[in-house]
Tab-separated table of C-alpha atoms in Angstrom:
chain	number	residue	atom	x	y	z
A	974	MET	CA	-39.857	-37.453	35.069
A	975	ASN	CA	-41.347	-40.886	35.178
A	976	ASN	CA	-44.602	-39.584	36.563
A	977	GLY	CA	-45.260	-37.734	33.340
A	978	GLU	CA	-44.614	-34.203	34.775
A	979	THR	CA	-41.806	-31.857	33.865
A	980	LEU	CA	-40.399	-29.542	36.475
A	981	PHE	CA	-38.656	-26.323	35.406
A	982	TYR	CA	-35.825	-25.226	37.638
A	983	ARG	CA	-33.242	-22.527	37.994
A	984	LYS	CA	-29.650	-23.263	39.055
A	985	ARG	CA	-27.078	-20.902	40.456
A	986	GLU	CA	-23.649	-22.370	40.205
A	987	GLY	CA	-21.463	-22.175	43.284
A	988	GLY	CA	-19.545	-24.233	45.706
A	989	GLU	CA	-20.079	-27.732	47.121
A	990	THR	CA	-22.885	-26.779	49.623
A	991	LEU	CA	-26.174	-27.531	47.933
A	992	LEU	CA	-29.422	-25.652	48.650
A	993	LEU	CA	-32.840	-26.588	47.278
A	994	LEU	CA	-35.516	-23.892	47.397
A	995	ILE	CA	-39.292	-24.483	47.380
A	996	HIS	CA	-41.467	-21.467	46.554
A	997	GLY	CA	-44.889	-20.600	48.008
A	998	ASN	CA	-48.433	-20.237	46.636
A	999	LEU	CA	-49.269	-17.734	43.871
A	1000	ALA	CA	-45.594	-17.797	43.055
A	1001	SER	CA	-42.785	-19.628	41.185
A	1002	SER	CA	-39.044	-20.022	41.306
A	1003	ASP	CA	-38.873	-16.300	40.427
A	1004	GLN	CA	-39.730	-15.633	44.110
A	1005	TRP	CA	-36.144	-16.599	45.052
A	1006	ASP	CA	-34.267	-14.198	42.642
A	1007	ILE	CA	-33.060	-11.844	45.439
A	1008	LEU	CA	-31.775	-14.715	47.474
A	1009	LEU	CA	-30.035	-16.247	44.457
A	1010	GLU	CA	-28.292	-12.925	43.914
A	1011	THR	CA	-27.383	-12.347	47.572
A	1012	LEU	CA	-26.223	-15.685	48.994
A	1013	PRO	CA	-22.413	-16.141	48.819
A	1014	ILE	CA	-20.983	-18.143	45.944
A	1015	GLU	CA	-20.050	-21.049	48.238
A	1016	TYR	CA	-23.653	-22.359	47.747
A	1017	THR	CA	-24.938	-24.162	44.547
A	1018	ILE	CA	-28.682	-23.382	44.510
A	1019	TYR	CA	-31.577	-25.133	42.829
A	1020	ALA	CA	-34.979	-23.376	42.746
A	1021	ILE	CA	-37.822	-25.302	41.204
A	1022	ASP	CA	-41.260	-24.504	39.827
A	1023	LEU	CA	-43.640	-26.868	41.512
A	1024	ARG	CA	-46.226	-28.852	39.556
A	1025	GLY	CA	-48.868	-26.463	38.264
A	1026	TYR	CA	-46.773	-23.329	38.848
A	1027	GLY	CA	-44.439	-21.304	36.669
A	1028	LYS	CA	-43.084	-23.230	33.665
A	1029	SER	CA	-43.733	-26.669	35.137
A	1030	THR	CA	-46.465	-28.964	33.820
A	1031	TYR	CA	-49.778	-29.849	35.481
A	1032	HIS	CA	-50.939	-33.004	33.798
A	1033	LYS	CA	-52.243	-34.785	36.933
A	1034	PRO	CA	-53.932	-32.738	39.664
A	1035	ILE	CA	-52.333	-32.922	43.130
A	1036	LYS	CA	-54.492	-34.268	45.995
A	1037	ALA	CA	-52.085	-33.515	48.875
A	1038	LEU	CA	-48.946	-31.466	49.566
A	1039	ASN	CA	-47.243	-34.847	49.670
A	1040	ASP	CA	-47.652	-35.028	45.850
A	1041	PHE	CA	-45.287	-32.100	45.591
A	1042	ALA	CA	-42.780	-33.809	47.862
A	1043	LEU	CA	-42.924	-36.915	45.709
A	1044	ASP	CA	-42.228	-34.757	42.612
A	1045	ILE	CA	-39.204	-33.229	44.317
A	1046	GLU	CA	-37.857	-36.658	45.229
A	1047	LEU	CA	-38.120	-37.672	41.528
A	1048	PHE	CA	-36.448	-34.394	40.543
A	1049	CYS	CA	-33.605	-34.993	42.930
A	1050	ASN	CA	-33.067	-38.528	41.644
A	1051	GLU	CA	-32.895	-37.294	37.987
A	1052	LEU	CA	-30.224	-34.707	38.991
A	1053	ASN	CA	-28.508	-37.009	41.380
A	1054	LEU	CA	-28.947	-34.731	44.347
A	1055	LYS	CA	-28.376	-37.100	47.199
A	1056	SER	CA	-28.459	-34.625	50.181
A	1057	PHE	CA	-28.774	-30.918	50.620
A	1058	HIS	CA	-30.130	-28.082	52.739
A	1059	LEU	CA	-33.836	-27.364	52.089
A	1060	ILE	CA	-35.527	-24.048	52.328
A	1061	GLY	CA	-39.352	-23.639	52.062
A	1062	LEU	CA	-41.240	-20.342	51.878
A	1063	SER	CA	-44.873	-20.018	52.893
A	1064	ASN	CA	-46.775	-23.001	51.415
A	1065	GLY	CA	-43.350	-24.341	50.384
A	1066	GLY	CA	-42.561	-24.689	54.055
A	1067	GLY	CA	-45.219	-27.269	54.437
A	1068	ILE	CA	-43.918	-29.131	51.395
A	1069	ALA	CA	-40.395	-28.931	52.760
A	1070	MET	CA	-41.523	-30.392	56.078
A	1071	GLN	CA	-43.293	-33.227	54.227
A	1072	PHE	CA	-40.167	-33.941	52.147
A	1073	ALA	CA	-37.924	-33.923	55.235
A	1074	ALA	CA	-40.309	-36.426	56.920
A	1075	ASN	CA	-40.454	-38.617	53.811
A	1076	TYR	CA	-36.769	-38.607	53.074
A	1077	PRO	CA	-34.889	-37.741	56.338
A	1078	SER	CA	-31.476	-38.859	55.003
A	1079	ARG	CA	-31.675	-36.420	52.174
A	1080	VAL	CA	-32.187	-33.203	54.208
A	1081	GLU	CA	-29.123	-31.916	56.060
A	1082	LYS	CA	-30.758	-28.804	57.525
A	1083	LEU	CA	-34.243	-27.447	57.085
A	1084	ILE	CA	-35.213	-23.745	56.970
A	1085	LEU	CA	-38.833	-22.631	57.157
A	1086	LEU	CA	-39.397	-19.064	56.008
A	1087	ALA	CA	-42.812	-17.548	56.736
A	1088	SER	CA	-44.056	-21.072	56.597
A	1089	ILE	CA	-47.470	-22.506	56.961
A	1090	SER	CA	-48.057	-24.454	60.146
A	1091	THR	CA	-47.219	-28.129	60.776
A	1092	ARG	CA	-51.045	-28.308	60.968
A	1093	GLY	CA	-51.544	-26.775	57.536
A	1094	TYR	CA	-53.067	-23.465	56.347
A	1095	PRO	CA	-56.764	-23.164	57.251
A	1096	ALA	CA	-59.325	-22.076	54.723
A	1097	TYR	CA	-62.200	-19.983	56.002
A	1098	ASN	CA	-65.362	-18.635	54.335
A	1099	SER	CA	-66.327	-14.944	54.567
A	1100	ASN	CA	-68.131	-15.603	57.877
A	1101	GLY	CA	-65.000	-17.016	59.506
A	1102	ALA	CA	-66.148	-20.640	59.427
A	1103	ARG	CA	-63.558	-23.312	58.629
A	1104	LEU	CA	-64.137	-24.935	55.213
A	1105	GLN	CA	-64.338	-28.783	55.565
A	1106	SER	CA	-64.115	-30.101	52.070
A	1107	LYS	CA	-62.686	-29.421	48.594
A	1108	GLU	CA	-66.214	-28.869	47.391
A	1109	GLU	CA	-66.694	-26.066	49.892
A	1110	ILE	CA	-63.390	-24.536	48.885
A	1111	ALA	CA	-64.258	-24.717	45.174
A	1112	SER	CA	-67.570	-22.861	45.806
A	1113	ASP	CA	-66.057	-20.213	48.180
A	1114	SER	CA	-66.665	-16.715	46.987
A	1115	MET	CA	-63.042	-15.463	47.537
A	1116	ILE	CA	-61.508	-18.449	45.694
A	1117	ASN	CA	-63.914	-17.872	42.825
A	1118	ARG	CA	-63.059	-14.189	42.782
A	1119	MET	CA	-59.440	-15.160	42.347
A	1120	LEU	CA	-60.200	-17.756	39.683
A	1121	ASN	CA	-62.300	-15.243	37.744
A	1122	ALA	CA	-59.490	-12.715	37.973
A	1123	GLN	CA	-57.167	-15.291	36.511
A	1124	LYS	CA	-59.523	-16.090	33.642
A	1125	ALA	CA	-59.904	-12.405	32.916
A	1126	GLN	CA	-56.130	-11.726	33.240
A	1127	GLU	CA	-57.119	-9.023	35.783
A	1128	ILE	CA	-53.712	-7.680	36.698
A	1129	SER	CA	-55.022	-4.934	38.888
A	1130	PHE	CA	-56.796	-7.399	41.258
A	1131	PHE	CA	-53.595	-9.333	41.979
A	1132	GLU	CA	-51.543	-6.187	42.245
A	1133	ALA	CA	-53.879	-4.793	44.799
A	1134	ALA	CA	-54.009	-8.051	46.745
A	1135	MET	CA	-50.202	-8.392	46.912
A	1136	ASN	CA	-49.691	-4.748	47.859
A	1137	GLN	CA	-52.166	-5.137	50.660
A	1138	LEU	CA	-51.224	-8.553	52.102
A	1139	VAL	CA	-47.656	-9.341	50.922
A	1140	TYR	CA	-46.179	-5.886	50.601
A	1141	PRO	CA	-48.006	-3.660	53.043
A	1142	HIS	CA	-44.701	-1.959	54.227
A	1143	SER	CA	-41.945	-2.367	51.828
A	1144	LYS	CA	-43.108	-1.931	48.230
A	1145	PRO	CA	-41.277	-3.936	45.614
A	1146	GLU	CA	-39.800	-2.601	42.453
A	1147	LYS	CA	-42.236	-2.554	39.529
A	1148	ALA	CA	-40.491	-5.435	37.760
A	1149	ARG	CA	-40.763	-7.697	40.827
A	1150	LEU	CA	-44.463	-6.909	41.275
A	1151	GLU	CA	-45.011	-7.784	37.570
A	1152	LYS	CA	-43.255	-11.088	38.017
A	1153	ASP	CA	-45.415	-11.850	41.077
A	1154	VAL	CA	-48.554	-11.101	39.247
A	1155	GLU	CA	-47.498	-13.176	36.286
A	1156	ALA	CA	-46.880	-16.170	38.594
A	1157	ALA	CA	-50.327	-15.740	40.184
A	1158	LEU	CA	-51.963	-15.521	36.754
A	1159	ASN	CA	-50.175	-18.667	35.565
A	1160	GLN	CA	-51.009	-20.863	38.562
A	1161	ARG	CA	-53.135	-23.848	37.481
A	1162	ASN	CA	-53.921	-25.554	40.777
A	1163	MET	CA	-55.542	-22.965	43.022
A	1164	VAL	CA	-58.409	-25.037	44.407
A	1165	ASP	CA	-56.318	-28.203	44.686
A	1166	VAL	CA	-53.611	-26.452	46.648
A	1167	ALA	CA	-56.086	-24.639	48.991
A	1168	ASP	CA	-57.689	-27.937	49.754
A	1169	ALA	CA	-54.332	-29.716	50.264
A	1170	ALA	CA	-52.984	-26.996	52.557
A	1171	ASN	CA	-56.259	-26.962	54.593
A	1172	ARG	CA	-55.932	-30.687	55.215
A	1173	PHE	CA	-52.102	-30.803	55.647
A	1174	ASN	CA	-51.225	-32.001	59.138
A	1175	LEU	CA	-47.976	-33.617	60.223
A	1176	SER	CA	-48.630	-33.043	63.957
A	1177	SER	CA	-50.193	-35.352	66.459
A	1178	VAL	CA	-53.424	-33.545	66.919
A	1179	SER	CA	-56.443	-32.694	64.776
A	1180	ASN	CA	-56.411	-29.390	62.885
A	1181	GLY	CA	-60.161	-29.197	62.653
A	1182	VAL	CA	-60.379	-30.899	59.300
A	1183	ALA	CA	-57.779	-33.756	59.371
A	1184	GLU	CA	-56.245	-35.784	62.135
A	1185	GLY	CA	-52.440	-35.419	62.523
A	1186	THR	CA	-50.292	-38.045	60.830
A	1187	GLY	CA	-47.475	-37.696	63.360
A	1188	GLU	CA	-44.979	-37.823	60.582
A	1189	LEU	CA	-42.985	-35.059	62.152
A	1190	HIS	CA	-41.148	-37.620	64.204
A	1191	ARG	CA	-39.277	-38.780	61.052
A	1192	ILE	CA	-37.557	-35.427	60.560
A	1193	ASN	CA	-33.907	-35.810	61.594
A	1194	ALA	CA	-32.648	-32.363	60.373
A	1195	SER	CA	-32.071	-29.379	62.554
A	1196	VAL	CA	-34.683	-26.765	61.716
A	1197	LEU	CA	-34.536	-22.920	61.571
A	1198	VAL	CA	-37.968	-21.164	61.637
A	1199	LEU	CA	-37.957	-17.533	60.446
A	1200	TRP	CA	-41.123	-15.495	60.900
A	1201	GLY	CA	-41.858	-11.800	60.304
A	1202	GLN	CA	-43.678	-10.022	63.133
A	1203	ASN	CA	-45.653	-8.047	60.542
A	1204	ASP	CA	-46.802	-11.055	58.565
A	1205	LEU	CA	-50.430	-10.698	57.518
A	1206	MET	CA	-50.638	-14.131	55.832
A	1207	VAL	CA	-48.958	-16.487	58.261
A	1208	LEU	CA	-49.997	-15.527	61.740
A	1209	GLU	CA	-47.869	-15.926	64.876
A	1210	GLN	CA	-50.158	-18.702	66.213
A	1211	MET	CA	-49.408	-20.766	63.116
A	1212	THR	CA	-45.673	-20.389	63.645
A	1213	LEU	CA	-45.951	-21.181	67.371
A	1214	GLU	CA	-47.691	-24.378	66.322
A	1215	ILE	CA	-44.577	-25.323	64.328
A	1216	ILE	CA	-42.360	-24.716	67.338
A	1217	HIS	CA	-44.615	-26.567	69.793
A	1218	ASP	CA	-45.109	-29.622	67.510
A	1219	MET	CA	-41.416	-29.931	66.596
A	1220	LYS	CA	-40.352	-29.721	70.212
A	1221	GLU	CA	-42.993	-32.320	71.108
A	1222	HIS	CA	-41.268	-34.540	68.502
A	1223	ASP	CA	-37.785	-33.833	69.900
A	1224	ILE	CA	-36.696	-31.927	66.777
A	1225	ASP	CA	-33.781	-29.463	67.141
A	1226	VAL	CA	-35.580	-26.290	66.242
A	1227	THR	CA	-34.347	-22.642	66.371
A	1228	TYR	CA	-36.908	-19.843	66.138
A	1229	LYS	CA	-36.068	-16.266	65.075
A	1230	VAL	CA	-38.453	-13.312	64.649
A	1231	LEU	CA	-37.712	-10.850	61.901
A	1232	ASN	CA	-38.896	-7.278	61.425
A	1233	THR	CA	-40.626	-8.183	58.183
A	1234	GLY	CA	-44.009	-9.166	56.721
A	1235	HIS	CA	-44.836	-12.011	54.405
A	1236	SER	CA	-42.121	-10.878	52.014
A	1237	PRO	CA	-38.968	-11.262	54.042
A	1238	LEU	CA	-36.751	-11.401	50.899
A	1239	VAL	CA	-37.944	-7.950	49.969
A	1240	ASP	CA	-38.387	-6.459	53.339
A	1241	ASP	CA	-35.001	-7.380	54.811
A	1242	ILE	CA	-32.856	-9.672	52.613
A	1243	GLN	CA	-29.708	-9.013	54.665
A	1244	SER	CA	-31.284	-10.244	57.951
A	1245	VAL	CA	-32.610	-13.350	56.024
A	1246	VAL	CA	-29.221	-14.116	54.581
A	1247	SER	CA	-27.455	-13.520	57.892
A	1248	GLU	CA	-29.795	-15.980	59.732
A	1249	ILE	CA	-29.493	-18.583	56.880
A	1250	GLU	CA	-25.670	-18.399	56.878
A	1251	GLY	CA	-25.387	-18.541	60.658
A	1252	PHE	CA	-27.573	-21.543	60.854
A	1253	LEU	CA	-25.998	-23.495	57.932
A	1254	GLN	CA	-22.443	-22.843	59.243
A	1255	LYS	CA	-23.171	-23.669	62.882
């Protein structure tokens, strides 16, 4: 792309309805494999590796989630993707909201799956205090534990973390867990993304670190929010912030609660597909 970065992507051929998928943190486009296999053939699907994830480059560090949204716009221009439905998972939900606010004419419908809040994803220290700066995040003990595990290629650390937080109920097949760990080990932007998510705020109120930009008012697309009631990563309060903030900005939003955790594609793919299809065909 003309910003010097190269984004890897997967494409599943299908019909005229276009879907663009944005993965979460500690992940890559591999995160979507079950959905690519399960959604009907009427959809042509693009799943990208964000800058610094998977097989994409990371030449210039990101400073905000908006940098990812700008990358996606360049990607869409290169492939001549003028408009499409957009799905964001976890951190990818924040990026999807930012993209929909930046380029409202390109997003037909928006689906947020286990998404971070409109007010970002807060970073706390071990004492429960909100971290206020990138410097504090970079020196945080848990972040450094993860960085050290990456450097040492400590597979067992990430396997244990994912089994505890992402897959506490439905355990994935061995091959899937291996792909998840590989993506986590390969991520090159951990501190940058934690800081960006901590400061992300499209609402009209402060999130404790950054004042809201109010950019939500630019989203024209109807929105479906799917949240799992057993999610240990994205809490209900964060999801209710999305609903509140979108309604405050007169966005047409539908909220559905699933019987899943933070891995809805593994926990209950059929319910996810049913909700997606029902929303897109409405």
